[in-house]
Amino acid sequence: MAIFYDEIPDKLLEWIAKQKMFWVGTAALHGHVNLSPKGYIESFHILNKNRVWYEDMTGSGVETIAHMRESGNGRITIMFHAFEGAPRILRMWGTGTVYEFGMPEYNTLVPPASRKAGSRAAIVVDVHKVATSCGFGIPRYNFIGQRSQLERWCDGLEQADAQVSPQEKVPNGIKAWWTAENTRSLDGLPGLEKAHETSTAIQNSYDRDAPRPQAEAEPVVIAAPTLAGVFDSKLLAAFTLGVATTLTALKLAGLRVH
């Protein structure tokens, strides 16, 4: 049974902080619906009981930002759910505001010394409704670790930008990526407007000397097919008996001919 609140209850703050990821859902007024999984739970912040924000990372698209910016839109839902421990789903409904890299509001929320590589905006959400529900149908998983590929890739792009003045762009830099991939949504709505044009110097907190997470998955071994893998035991037994009977009959027939 769902329980609704007009604000984020204090009793859920510790639980939210323990989750390893969250989901963001938005939609154009007349166009695509978008759902984005978000890692880096440390980039999610609760300012007060009705306002939260998270650090928006570079991606192959810009749907969330575009939907926040669409005139008359701004609708957003944030969802957490438990992979471990007692089951629970938590949703926050609200309206969002975008503060791009290089804007004063962004710099206040995301100081350069703590900025993640690839951070392109801060999404601030004014929450007007919160709900919890059972989560009985959500499977349980063991958390292995966060992936490092995104920050490592973005750090490489940002290092390329750092080789020229902040007013310039290089083809293999992150501002060039933002320009090519993050300025329009699937429906043609405006996405980034300032980050790719700002003269703000790019700085991030990515540790280039940190060890990369090791893959935990065991290699998949595909065995060569065998009769036992093709037939079940009963069918294989019947097949073997049939072959033996046929060979015996042939031998007897041969003896009668001679």
Short mmCIF file of C-alpha atoms in Angstrom, two decimals:
data_model
loop_
_atom_site.label_atom_id
_atom_site.label_comp_id
_atom_site.label_asym_id
_atom_site.label_seq_id
_atom_site.Cartn_x
_atom_site.Cartn_y
_atom_site.Cartn_z
CA MET A 1 0.00 0.00 0.00
CA ALA A 2 1.35 3.44 -0.95
CA ILE A 3 1.84 6.13 1.68
CA PHE A 4 1.89 9.74 0.46
CA TYR A 5 3.65 12.74 1.99
CA ASP A 6 3.83 16.45 1.19
CA GLU A 7 7.55 16.49 1.99
CA ILE A 8 10.50 14.13 2.40
CA PRO A 9 10.06 12.44 5.81
CA ASP A 10 13.02 12.56 8.18
CA LYS A 11 12.73 8.81 8.77
CA LEU A 12 13.68 8.14 5.14
CA LEU A 13 16.80 10.31 4.93
CA GLU A 14 19.19 7.63 6.17
CA TRP A 15 17.65 5.03 3.83
CA ILE A 16 18.02 7.34 0.82
CA ALA A 17 21.69 7.91 1.61
CA LYS A 18 22.33 4.14 1.65
CA GLN A 19 21.02 3.53 -1.87
CA LYS A 20 23.54 3.09 -4.69
CA MET A 21 21.52 4.53 -7.57
CA PHE A 22 18.30 6.31 -8.47
CA TRP A 23 16.12 6.83 -11.53
CA VAL A 24 14.92 10.05 -13.19
CA GLY A 25 11.77 10.14 -15.30
CA THR A 26 10.72 13.06 -17.52
CA ALA A 27 8.67 13.57 -20.66
CA ALA A 28 8.22 16.13 -23.40
CA LEU A 29 4.75 17.69 -23.54
CA HIS A 30 4.35 16.25 -27.02
CA GLY A 31 7.09 13.73 -27.66
CA HIS A 32 9.28 11.12 -26.04
CA VAL A 33 9.17 9.89 -22.45
CA ASN A 34 12.63 9.45 -20.94
CA LEU A 35 13.91 7.31 -18.07
CA SER A 36 17.53 7.62 -16.91
CA PRO A 37 19.37 5.48 -14.34
CA LYS A 38 21.81 7.44 -12.19
CA GLY A 39 24.78 6.13 -10.24
CA TYR A 40 27.08 8.26 -8.08
CA ILE A 41 24.63 8.50 -5.18
CA GLU A 42 27.01 10.98 -3.54
CA SER A 43 26.00 13.44 -6.25
CA PHE A 44 22.40 13.47 -4.94
CA HIS A 45 21.74 16.09 -2.27
CA ILE A 46 18.75 16.99 -0.09
CA LEU A 47 18.67 20.73 0.58
CA ASN A 48 15.49 20.63 2.65
CA LYS A 49 12.30 18.61 2.91
CA ASN A 50 10.99 19.95 -0.40
CA ARG A 51 14.10 20.60 -2.45
CA VAL A 52 16.78 18.26 -3.78
CA TRP A 53 19.44 18.45 -6.48
CA TYR A 54 21.84 16.18 -8.28
CA GLU A 55 24.93 16.58 -10.43
CA ASP A 56 23.96 15.77 -14.03
CA MET A 57 26.65 13.89 -15.92
CA THR A 58 27.60 14.02 -19.60
CA GLY A 59 25.79 11.46 -21.73
CA SER A 60 24.85 10.57 -25.27
CA GLY A 61 21.65 12.60 -24.99
CA VAL A 62 20.12 15.52 -23.13
CA GLU A 63 16.47 14.56 -22.60
CA THR A 64 16.14 15.46 -18.91
CA ILE A 65 17.58 18.94 -19.37
CA ALA A 66 15.46 19.56 -22.46
CA HIS A 67 12.26 18.52 -20.67
CA MET A 68 13.11 20.77 -17.73
CA ARG A 69 13.55 23.69 -20.10
CA GLU A 70 10.46 23.13 -22.26
CA SER A 71 7.97 25.96 -21.79
CA GLY A 72 5.12 24.82 -19.55
CA ASN A 73 6.91 21.61 -18.63
CA GLY A 74 9.65 20.99 -16.04
CA ARG A 75 7.93 17.87 -14.66
CA ILE A 76 10.25 15.29 -13.12
CA THR A 77 10.01 12.14 -10.99
CA ILE A 78 12.91 10.73 -8.99
CA MET A 79 12.69 7.12 -7.85
CA PHE A 80 14.76 5.05 -5.42
CA HIS A 81 14.24 1.38 -4.67
CA ALA A 82 15.93 -1.10 -2.37
CA PHE A 83 18.13 -3.79 -3.89
CA GLU A 84 19.19 -4.98 -0.42
CA GLY A 85 17.44 -5.29 2.92
CA ALA A 86 13.72 -4.69 3.36
CA PRO A 87 11.82 -3.93 0.12
CA ARG A 88 10.81 -0.34 -0.56
CA ILE A 89 10.16 2.06 -3.44
CA LEU A 90 10.35 5.83 -2.95
CA ARG A 91 9.16 8.38 -5.49
CA MET A 92 9.54 12.14 -5.47
CA TRP A 93 7.42 14.26 -7.83
CA GLY A 94 8.40 17.82 -8.59
CA THR A 95 9.48 20.47 -11.07
CA GLY A 96 13.08 20.97 -12.05
CA THR A 97 15.42 23.83 -12.84
CA VAL A 98 18.66 23.48 -14.80
CA TYR A 99 21.88 25.25 -13.84
CA GLU A 100 24.59 24.52 -16.39
CA PHE A 101 28.32 24.29 -15.95
CA GLY A 102 29.71 27.83 -15.87
CA MET A 103 26.58 29.45 -14.39
CA PRO A 104 26.96 31.11 -10.96
CA GLU A 105 24.30 28.84 -9.42
CA TYR A 106 26.13 25.77 -10.70
CA ASN A 107 29.43 26.97 -9.28
CA THR A 108 27.79 27.49 -5.89
CA LEU A 109 26.34 23.98 -5.81
CA VAL A 110 29.32 22.26 -7.45
CA PRO A 111 32.66 23.78 -6.36
CA PRO A 112 35.44 23.09 -8.90
CA ALA A 113 37.46 21.07 -6.39
CA SER A 114 34.61 18.54 -5.89
CA ARG A 115 33.17 18.54 -9.41
CA LYS A 116 33.02 15.13 -11.08
CA ALA A 117 34.61 14.74 -14.49
CA GLY A 118 31.84 15.14 -17.05
CA SER A 119 29.49 17.10 -14.81
CA ARG A 120 27.52 19.38 -17.13
CA ALA A 121 24.68 20.72 -14.95
CA ALA A 122 23.00 20.74 -11.57
CA ILE A 123 19.33 19.73 -11.64
CA VAL A 124 17.42 21.33 -8.76
CA VAL A 125 14.01 19.80 -8.03
CA ASP A 126 11.23 21.42 -6.01
CA VAL A 127 9.40 18.41 -4.58
CA HIS A 128 5.64 18.67 -4.05
CA LYS A 129 4.76 15.02 -3.38
CA VAL A 130 6.56 11.96 -2.01
CA ALA A 131 5.34 8.36 -1.82
CA THR A 132 6.60 5.03 -0.57
CA SER A 133 5.29 1.67 -1.73
CA CYS A 134 5.99 -1.99 -1.03
CA GLY A 135 8.64 -2.91 -3.62
CA PHE A 136 7.80 -6.60 -3.21
CA GLY A 137 8.41 -7.27 -6.90
CA ILE A 138 11.92 -5.78 -7.00
CA PRO A 139 14.70 -8.41 -7.11
CA ARG A 140 17.60 -8.40 -4.65
CA TYR A 141 21.13 -7.73 -5.85
CA ASN A 142 24.55 -7.50 -4.23
CA PHE A 143 26.35 -4.22 -4.87
CA ILE A 144 29.83 -4.76 -6.33
CA GLY A 145 30.94 -1.20 -7.03
CA GLN A 146 30.48 1.90 -9.13
CA ARG A 147 31.83 1.90 -12.67
CA SER A 148 34.67 4.29 -13.47
CA GLN A 149 34.38 4.37 -17.28
CA LEU A 150 32.26 7.52 -17.52
CA GLU A 151 34.47 9.71 -15.35
CA ARG A 152 37.63 8.31 -16.94
CA TRP A 153 36.35 9.00 -20.47
CA CYS A 154 35.12 12.49 -19.57
CA ASP A 155 38.37 13.30 -17.81
CA GLY A 156 40.20 12.51 -21.05
CA LEU A 157 37.97 14.93 -22.94
CA GLU A 158 38.44 17.59 -20.29
CA GLN A 159 42.21 17.18 -20.37
CA ALA A 160 42.07 17.90 -24.09
CA ASP A 161 40.16 21.11 -23.38
CA ALA A 162 42.72 22.07 -20.74
CA GLN A 163 45.43 22.25 -23.42
CA VAL A 164 43.86 25.39 -24.94
CA SER A 165 42.37 28.57 -23.53
CA PRO A 166 38.85 28.33 -22.00
CA GLN A 167 37.54 30.40 -24.93
CA GLU A 168 38.62 27.76 -27.44
CA LYS A 169 37.25 24.35 -28.41
CA VAL A 170 39.16 21.33 -29.57
CA PRO A 171 37.55 18.53 -31.62
CA ASN A 172 38.32 15.90 -28.98
CA GLY A 173 37.26 18.01 -25.99
CA ILE A 174 34.17 17.85 -23.84
CA LYS A 175 32.81 21.19 -25.03
CA ALA A 176 32.88 19.87 -28.59
CA TRP A 177 30.98 16.77 -27.39
CA TRP A 178 28.39 18.93 -25.62
CA THR A 179 27.98 20.98 -28.79
CA ALA A 180 27.50 17.95 -31.03
CA GLU A 181 25.46 15.68 -28.76
CA ASN A 182 23.85 17.68 -25.95
CA THR A 183 22.23 20.77 -27.46
CA ARG A 184 19.04 19.17 -28.85
CA SER A 185 16.71 16.44 -27.57
CA LEU A 186 15.19 13.63 -29.60
CA ASP A 187 12.21 15.90 -30.25
CA GLY A 188 14.39 18.85 -31.22
CA LEU A 189 13.93 20.71 -27.91
CA PRO A 190 16.80 22.93 -26.71
CA GLY A 191 19.22 21.19 -24.36
CA LEU A 192 22.47 22.74 -23.18
CA GLU A 193 22.61 26.46 -23.89
CA LYS A 194 25.67 27.77 -22.03
CA ALA A 195 28.03 24.98 -20.88
CA HIS A 196 29.55 24.39 -24.31
CA GLU A 197 30.09 28.14 -24.85
CA THR A 198 31.29 29.18 -21.40
CA SER A 199 34.79 30.54 -20.87
CA THR A 200 34.96 28.93 -17.41
CA ALA A 201 38.07 26.79 -16.99
CA ILE A 202 37.28 23.11 -16.50
CA GLN A 203 38.44 21.43 -13.30
CA ASN A 204 37.42 18.10 -11.81
CA SER A 205 38.13 15.82 -8.86
CA TYR A 206 38.80 12.61 -10.80
CA ASP A 207 41.72 10.61 -9.38
CA ARG A 208 43.69 9.42 -12.41
CA ASP A 209 45.95 7.25 -10.24
CA ALA A 210 43.12 5.31 -8.56
CA PRO A 211 42.96 1.61 -9.48
CA ARG A 212 40.23 0.66 -11.90
CA PRO A 213 37.43 -1.57 -10.58
CA GLN A 214 38.00 -5.20 -11.48
CA ALA A 215 35.35 -7.07 -13.43
CA GLU A 216 33.55 -9.48 -11.12
CA ALA A 217 31.70 -11.57 -13.68
CA GLU A 218 32.99 -15.08 -14.36
CA PRO A 219 33.80 -15.79 -18.03
CA VAL A 220 31.08 -17.61 -19.89
CA VAL A 221 32.24 -21.02 -21.15
CA ILE A 222 30.22 -22.51 -24.00
CA ALA A 223 30.66 -26.30 -24.05
CA ALA A 224 30.65 -28.27 -27.27
CA PRO A 225 27.29 -29.96 -27.87
CA THR A 226 27.03 -33.63 -26.88
CA LEU A 227 24.34 -36.24 -27.34
CA ALA A 228 23.55 -35.92 -23.64
CA GLY A 229 23.04 -32.19 -24.13
CA VAL A 230 20.71 -32.72 -27.06
CA PHE A 231 18.64 -35.62 -25.72
CA ASP A 232 17.33 -36.15 -22.23
CA SER A 233 18.32 -39.38 -20.47
CA LYS A 234 15.14 -41.32 -21.32
CA LEU A 235 15.26 -40.36 -24.98
CA LEU A 236 18.96 -41.22 -25.17
CA ALA A 237 18.32 -44.64 -23.61
CA ALA A 238 15.52 -45.34 -26.10
CA PHE A 239 17.73 -44.25 -28.98
CA THR A 240 20.57 -46.52 -27.83
CA LEU A 241 18.21 -49.50 -27.44
CA GLY A 242 16.80 -48.87 -30.91
CA VAL A 243 20.26 -48.86 -32.48
CA ALA A 244 21.21 -52.09 -30.69
CA THR A 245 17.99 -53.81 -31.80
CA THR A 246 18.52 -52.72 -35.39
CA LEU A 247 22.10 -54.02 -35.45
CA THR A 248 21.01 -57.38 -33.98
CA ALA A 249 18.27 -57.72 -36.60
CA LEU A 250 20.74 -56.98 -39.39
CA LYS A 251 23.18 -59.59 -38.09
CA LEU A 252 20.45 -62.23 -37.94
CA ALA A 253 19.31 -61.37 -41.44
CA GLY A 254 22.87 -61.77 -42.67
CA LEU A 255 23.18 -65.20 -41.10
CA ARG A 256 19.99 -66.38 -42.84
CA VAL A 257 21.29 -65.21 -46.24
CA HIS A 258 24.45 -67.28 -45.86
#
